Coordinates of C-alpha atoms in Angstrom, one line a residue:
M27 CA -49.2 17.9 65.1
R28 CA -47.4 14.6 65.4
A29 CA -43.8 14.5 64.3
S30 CA -42.7 12.2 61.5
P31 CA -41.0 9.0 62.7
W32 CA -38.4 9.5 59.9
R33 CA -35.7 12.1 59.9
T34 CA -34.1 13.7 56.8
S35 CA -30.4 13.9 56.5
R36 CA -29.0 17.4 55.7
N37 CA -26.6 15.9 53.1
S38 CA -29.2 13.9 51.3
A39 CA -31.7 14.8 48.6
W40 CA -34.3 12.2 49.6
P41 CA -35.6 10.8 53.0
H42 CA -32.8 9.1 54.8
A43 CA -33.6 5.6 56.1
R44 CA -33.0 6.1 59.8
P45 CA -35.9 5.3 62.2
V46 CA -36.3 7.4 65.4
S47 CA -37.4 4.5 67.5
S48 CA -36.6 0.9 67.5
S49 CA -40.1 0.0 68.8
R50 CA -41.6 -3.2 67.4
N51 CA -45.1 -1.7 67.4
C52 CA -45.8 -1.1 63.8
S53 CA -48.9 0.1 62.1
L54 CA -49.8 1.0 58.6
R55 CA -50.8 4.6 57.7
T56 CA -52.6 5.8 54.6
S57 CA -51.7 9.1 53.2
P58 CA -54.7 11.3 52.4
I59 CA -52.8 13.0 49.6
T60 CA -51.2 10.1 47.7
N61 CA -53.7 7.4 48.9
S62 CA -50.6 5.1 49.4
T63 CA -49.8 2.9 52.4
S64 CA -46.5 3.1 54.3
H65 CA -44.9 1.7 57.5
A66 CA -45.1 3.8 60.6
C67 CA -42.2 2.2 62.3
G68 CA -39.4 -0.4 61.7
Q69 CA -37.2 -0.8 58.7
P70 CA -39.0 0.0 55.4
K71 CA -39.0 -2.6 52.7
N72 CA -37.3 -0.2 50.3
L73 CA -35.5 2.9 51.4
L74 CA -35.2 4.7 48.0
P75 CA -37.9 6.3 46.0
N76 CA -38.8 4.8 42.6
S77 CA -37.0 7.4 40.6
R78 CA -33.7 6.8 42.5
R79 CA -34.1 3.0 42.2
R80 CA -34.6 3.3 38.5
F81 CA -31.4 5.5 38.3
L82 CA -29.2 3.0 40.1
A83 CA -30.5 -0.1 38.4
P84 CA -28.6 -1.2 35.2
S85 CA -30.5 0.0 32.2
N86 CA -30.5 -1.3 28.7
S87 CA -28.3 1.7 27.6
A88 CA -25.7 0.8 30.3
R89 CA -25.7 -2.8 29.2
A90 CA -25.0 -1.6 25.6
V91 CA -22.0 0.5 26.5
P92 CA -19.4 -2.3 26.0
F93 CA -20.8 -3.1 22.5
V94 CA -20.7 0.6 21.5
L95 CA -17.1 0.8 22.7
C96 CA -16.1 -2.3 20.7
F97 CA -17.8 -0.9 17.6
A98 CA -16.1 2.5 18.0
I99 CA -12.7 0.8 18.3
L100 CA -13.1 -2.0 15.7
G101 CA -15.4 -0.1 13.3
P102 CA -12.6 1.8 11.4
L103 CA -10.8 -1.5 10.8
S104 CA -13.7 -2.9 8.9
P105 CA -13.5 -2.4 5.1
A106 CA -17.2 -1.8 4.9
S107 CA -16.9 1.2 7.2
A108 CA -14.7 3.1 4.9
V109 CA -17.2 4.1 2.3
G110 CA -18.6 7.6 3.1
Q111 CA -17.1 7.9 6.5
G112 CA -13.6 9.2 5.8
V113 CA -11.8 6.3 7.5
A114 CA -9.2 3.8 6.2
R115 CA -10.1 0.7 4.2
W116 CA -8.0 -2.5 4.0
F117 CA -6.9 -4.0 0.6
P118 CA -8.8 -1.6 -1.7
D119 CA -9.4 -2.3 -5.3
V120 CA -7.9 0.9 -6.5
E121 CA -4.6 1.9 -8.1
P122 CA -3.9 5.7 -7.8
F123 CA -0.5 5.4 -9.6
P124 CA -0.4 2.7 -12.3
P125 CA 3.1 1.2 -12.9
L126 CA 5.3 2.9 -15.5
I127 CA 5.4 1.0 -18.8
A128 CA 9.0 1.6 -19.9
A129 CA 10.9 1.9 -16.6
P130 CA 13.1 -1.3 -16.6
R131 CA 12.9 -2.0 -12.8
E132 CA 9.2 -1.2 -12.4
V133 CA 7.4 -4.0 -10.6
Q134 CA 5.4 -5.9 -13.1
V135 CA 5.1 -9.3 -14.9
R136 CA 7.1 -9.2 -18.1
A137 CA 9.2 -11.5 -20.3
S138 CA 11.1 -10.9 -23.5
F139 CA 13.9 -12.1 -25.7
V140 CA 16.6 -9.5 -26.3
L141 CA 19.6 -9.1 -28.6
A142 CA 22.1 -7.6 -26.2
D143 CA 25.5 -6.1 -26.7
R144 CA 27.9 -5.3 -23.8
P145 CA 31.4 -4.7 -25.3
D146 CA 33.2 -4.6 -22.0
L147 CA 31.5 -7.4 -20.1
G148 CA 31.4 -11.2 -20.2
Y149 CA 30.0 -12.9 -23.3
A150 CA 31.6 -11.4 -26.4
G151 CA 29.6 -9.8 -29.2
R152 CA 25.9 -9.7 -29.5
N153 CA 24.0 -12.3 -27.6
I154 CA 20.5 -13.7 -27.5
E155 CA 19.3 -13.3 -23.9
A156 CA 16.0 -13.6 -22.0
E157 CA 14.8 -11.0 -19.6
V158 CA 12.2 -12.0 -17.0
A159 CA 10.4 -9.7 -14.4
I160 CA 8.0 -11.2 -11.9
G161 CA 6.4 -8.9 -9.3
H162 CA 3.3 -7.2 -8.0
S163 CA 2.3 -4.0 -6.2
L164 CA -0.6 -4.4 -3.7
A165 CA -2.5 -1.6 -2.1
I166 CA -3.0 -2.4 1.6
L167 CA -4.7 0.6 3.2
R168 CA -6.8 3.3 1.7
F169 CA -7.0 6.7 3.5
D170 CA -9.8 8.6 1.6
D171 CA -13.5 7.8 1.9
G172 CA -13.9 6.9 -1.8
S173 CA -16.6 9.6 -2.3
R174 CA -14.8 11.0 -5.3
P175 CA -13.9 8.6 -8.2
D176 CA -11.0 10.8 -9.3
R177 CA -9.4 10.9 -5.9
A178 CA -7.6 8.1 -4.0
M179 CA -4.7 7.7 -1.5
T180 CA -3.2 4.4 -0.6
L181 CA -0.3 2.7 1.2
G182 CA 0.9 -0.5 -0.3
L183 CA 3.6 -3.2 -0.6
E184 CA 5.5 -4.1 -3.7
M185 CA 8.0 -6.9 -4.5
G186 CA 9.7 -7.8 -7.7
I187 CA 12.5 -10.0 -9.1
F188 CA 14.3 -9.1 -12.4
S189 CA 16.6 -11.7 -14.0
R190 CA 18.7 -12.0 -17.2
F191 CA 19.6 -15.3 -18.8
F192 CA 22.2 -16.1 -21.5
M193 CA 20.3 -18.3 -24.0
E194 CA 23.2 -19.4 -26.3
V195 CA 24.3 -22.3 -24.1
A196 CA 22.5 -25.5 -23.1
Q197 CA 22.2 -24.6 -19.4
K198 CA 21.0 -21.1 -20.1
D199 CA 23.3 -19.2 -17.8
L200 CA 21.8 -16.9 -15.1
I201 CA 23.7 -13.6 -15.5
N202 CA 22.1 -11.4 -12.9
S203 CA 19.1 -11.1 -10.6
D204 CA 17.8 -7.9 -9.0
F205 CA 15.4 -7.9 -6.0
R206 CA 13.2 -5.0 -5.2
V207 CA 11.0 -4.5 -2.1
G208 CA 9.2 -1.2 -1.3
L209 CA 6.4 0.5 0.6
P210 CA 4.7 2.8 -1.9
W211 CA 2.4 5.7 -0.9
A212 CA 0.3 6.6 -3.9
F213 CA -2.1 9.5 -4.5
R214 CA -4.4 10.6 -7.3
S215 CA -6.5 13.8 -7.6
G216 CA -8.0 14.6 -10.9
S217 CA -5.3 14.5 -13.6
W218 CA -2.4 14.5 -11.1
E219 CA -0.8 11.4 -9.7
A220 CA 2.1 11.0 -7.2
R221 CA 4.0 8.2 -5.7
G222 CA 6.5 8.2 -2.9
M223 CA 8.3 5.1 -1.6
I224 CA 10.9 3.8 0.7
R225 CA 12.5 0.7 -0.9
H226 CA 15.4 -1.8 -0.8
F227 CA 17.2 -2.9 -4.0
S228 CA 19.8 -5.5 -4.2
A229 CA 21.6 -7.2 -7.2
H230 CA 23.0 -10.7 -7.1
L231 CA 25.4 -12.1 -9.7
G232 CA 24.2 -15.3 -11.3
D233 CA 26.0 -18.5 -10.2
D234 CA 26.5 -19.6 -13.8
Y235 CA 28.1 -16.3 -14.8
L236 CA 30.3 -16.3 -11.7
V237 CA 31.7 -19.8 -12.5
R238 CA 32.3 -18.9 -16.1
F239 CA 34.0 -15.6 -15.5
L240 CA 35.4 -16.1 -12.0
D241 CA 38.8 -14.6 -12.7
D242 CA 37.2 -11.4 -14.1
E243 CA 34.9 -11.0 -11.1
V244 CA 37.7 -11.6 -8.5
V245 CA 40.0 -9.0 -10.2
G246 CA 37.1 -6.6 -10.6
G247 CA 36.3 -6.7 -6.9
F248 CA 33.3 -8.9 -6.4
G249 CA 31.1 -7.7 -3.6
Q250 CA 27.7 -6.9 -2.4
T251 CA 25.6 -4.6 -4.6
S252 CA 22.6 -3.0 -2.8
K253 CA 20.9 0.3 -1.9
D254 CA 18.2 1.5 0.4
G255 CA 16.5 4.9 -0.1
F256 CA 13.6 7.0 -1.2
E257 CA 11.9 7.3 -4.6
G258 CA 9.4 9.9 -5.7
L259 CA 7.4 10.5 -8.9
L260 CA 5.0 13.1 -10.0
A261 CA 2.8 12.6 -13.1
R262 CA 0.2 14.5 -15.0
R263 CA -2.5 12.8 -17.1
L264 CA -3.2 14.1 -20.5
G265 CA -6.2 13.6 -22.8
G266 CA -6.4 10.5 -24.9
G267 CA -4.4 8.2 -22.5
G268 CA -1.2 10.2 -22.2
R269 CA 0.9 10.6 -19.1
L270 CA 4.0 12.7 -18.4
Y271 CA 6.1 12.1 -15.3
V272 CA 9.3 13.3 -13.5
G273 CA 11.0 12.1 -10.4
G274 CA 14.1 10.6 -8.9
E275 CA 15.7 8.7 -6.0
Y276 CA 18.1 9.3 -3.2
N277 CA 19.8 6.4 -1.4
F278 CA 20.8 6.8 2.3
H279 CA 22.6 3.5 2.2
T280 CA 24.6 2.2 -0.8
N281 CA 28.1 1.0 -1.8
E282 CA 30.5 1.8 -4.5
N283 CA 28.7 -0.3 -7.0
M284 CA 25.5 1.7 -6.8
S285 CA 24.4 5.2 -7.5
R286 CA 23.8 7.6 -4.6
A287 CA 21.1 9.5 -6.6
A288 CA 19.2 9.3 -9.9
F289 CA 16.9 11.5 -11.9
R290 CA 14.1 10.1 -14.1
F291 CA 11.5 11.5 -16.6
G292 CA 9.4 10.1 -19.3
G293 CA 6.0 9.8 -21.0
E294 CA 3.4 7.3 -22.1
W295 CA 0.6 7.1 -24.6
D296 CA -1.7 4.2 -23.6
P297 CA -5.3 4.8 -24.8
V298 CA -6.9 1.9 -23.0
D299 CA -10.6 1.5 -23.9
P300 CA -12.9 1.8 -20.9
G301 CA -15.0 -1.1 -19.8
E302 CA -14.4 -4.8 -19.9
D303 CA -15.1 -5.5 -23.6
N304 CA -12.5 -7.3 -25.7
G305 CA -10.3 -5.0 -27.7
G306 CA -6.9 -3.7 -28.7
W307 CA -5.0 -0.5 -28.9
P308 CA -1.5 0.7 -29.8
F309 CA 0.8 2.2 -27.1
F310 CA 4.2 3.8 -26.8
A311 CA 6.3 4.8 -23.8
G312 CA 9.8 6.2 -23.2
D313 CA 11.7 6.3 -19.9
F314 CA 15.0 8.3 -19.4
E315 CA 17.3 8.0 -16.4
Y316 CA 20.4 9.8 -15.3
A317 CA 22.4 8.0 -12.6
S318 CA 25.2 9.5 -10.5
L319 CA 27.3 6.3 -10.8
S320 CA 27.5 6.1 -14.6
E321 CA 27.1 9.9 -15.0
Q322 CA 25.3 9.3 -18.3
L323 CA 21.7 9.2 -19.6
A324 CA 20.0 5.9 -20.4
A325 CA 16.8 5.5 -22.5
T326 CA 14.3 2.7 -22.6
L327 CA 11.7 2.8 -25.4
V328 CA 8.7 0.5 -25.6
G329 CA 5.9 0.2 -28.2
G330 CA 3.4 -2.3 -29.3
M331 CA -0.3 -3.4 -28.9
G332 CA -2.3 -3.6 -25.8
L333 CA -5.0 -6.2 -25.7
R334 CA -7.9 -7.1 -23.4
V335 CA -9.4 -10.6 -23.6
N336 CA -12.2 -11.7 -21.2
G337 CA -11.3 -8.9 -18.9
Q338 CA -7.5 -9.6 -18.8
Q339 CA -5.2 -7.0 -20.1
F340 CA -1.7 -7.6 -21.5
R341 CA 0.7 -6.1 -24.0
L342 CA 2.7 -7.4 -26.9
E343 CA 5.8 -5.2 -27.0
A344 CA 9.0 -4.3 -28.7
R345 CA 11.7 -2.9 -26.3
A346 CA 15.0 -1.1 -26.7
R347 CA 17.6 0.0 -24.3
L348 CA 20.4 2.5 -24.9
G349 CA 22.9 3.6 -22.3
F350 CA 24.1 1.9 -19.1
T351 CA 22.6 -1.6 -18.4
P352 CA 19.7 -1.9 -16.0
M353 CA 21.3 -5.0 -14.4
G354 CA 22.2 -3.9 -10.9
H355 CA 25.6 -5.7 -10.5
F356 CA 26.8 -4.2 -13.8
R357 CA 25.3 -0.8 -13.3
G358 CA 28.2 1.1 -14.7
T359 CA 28.5 -1.0 -17.9
D360 CA 27.2 0.3 -21.3
E361 CA 24.6 -1.9 -23.0
T362 CA 22.4 -1.8 -26.0
F363 CA 19.6 -4.3 -26.6
Y364 CA 16.5 -4.8 -28.7
G365 CA 13.8 -7.3 -27.8
L366 CA 10.4 -8.7 -28.3
G367 CA 8.1 -9.9 -25.5
F368 CA 4.9 -9.4 -23.5
S369 CA 3.8 -7.9 -20.2
L370 CA 0.7 -8.8 -18.1
D371 CA -1.5 -6.5 -16.0
L372 CA -2.5 -8.2 -12.8

C-alpha cells in the first residue's frame, strides 16, 4: 500500500499542509470514494477543508455584530424603546405629582392683585400689590415602562420666579423676588403620590424697595437670603378629585434669615372633568406651613372656578394668606392679604 504524500500534524484536527517531497512531478488522482480530483504533489491550491474555510470567512452574522452593539448601547436612550421594555424614556408626557394649588412657592404660572397688610414692614397700612409667579416643572426622564396607567416614576427639572410689586405708586415698586430651582423625583402608584426634591431657593430685595427704605434695611442687617436643601411630600388621592398631603423640608445650607426646617400639610378638592371637552368646575385648596424661623403656623386658602377652553386649563381664584409672609427676604414678618387672580396649567 502506497503511503500518502501528505502528513497529518498531531496537534491539528485536519490534514496539515506539509508535503513530503518537493518533487515537481505532479499528477492528478481521482478518489474512488468521493470521486473528486486532488493534487498528488506540490502545494495544494487550498489547504483547508470547506467547513474550516466557511468558519474563518467573515459571515453575515459577524458583519452585523457592530450594529447589534450600537443598538444595545443606544437603544435604551431612545424614547420609543421605553414602552413595554422597562427602560427609561426621555421627556415623557406624564405628571406623577401635579403641583400643589395653594402652596405659595409652588412652581406655576399665576398672577393676582392682593390687598396686603404688613404692620412692621415698609409701606404703612393696607396696600394694593400685585403678586406674579412664573415657572414650570418639566419631566426629563421616566423610569417605568408605562405598562400601567396608574403608575409612573420620573426625574425632572423645575424653575420658578415669584415677585411682589407695590401698585400704589407710578413706578410700581418691586418689593421682593424669590428664585427657586429644583430636581424633583416624582412617583405615583394607584391613589398614592410622592415627590422628593433637592432644591435651591434665594430671595432678592427689590431695587425700588431698597432705595425707598435704605435706612431701615441697613439698620436691620441687609444680607443674602438663600437656602439649599431637601423637600419631601406624600399625598393620597381621594374620590371625587380630592387630595391630602403632608411633608416638609430640611436645609443643609442656610443663613439667619431663612428657616432650617419646615413642616407642611394640606388638602385639595379639584374635580377636573376627564377628557378635553370645554367645561368648568369649582375647586378649593388649603395649605398650612410651620417654619422654624418664625415658629408659627401660616395658612394659604384658595378657591374659585377651574375652566377648560379648547384643551387649555386655567383657574380663576380668590386667595388669602394668614401668618408669616411667603416673601423670602421678609420671612419672619407677619402678613395678611386677600387677592383675586388666575393661574394657568401648562
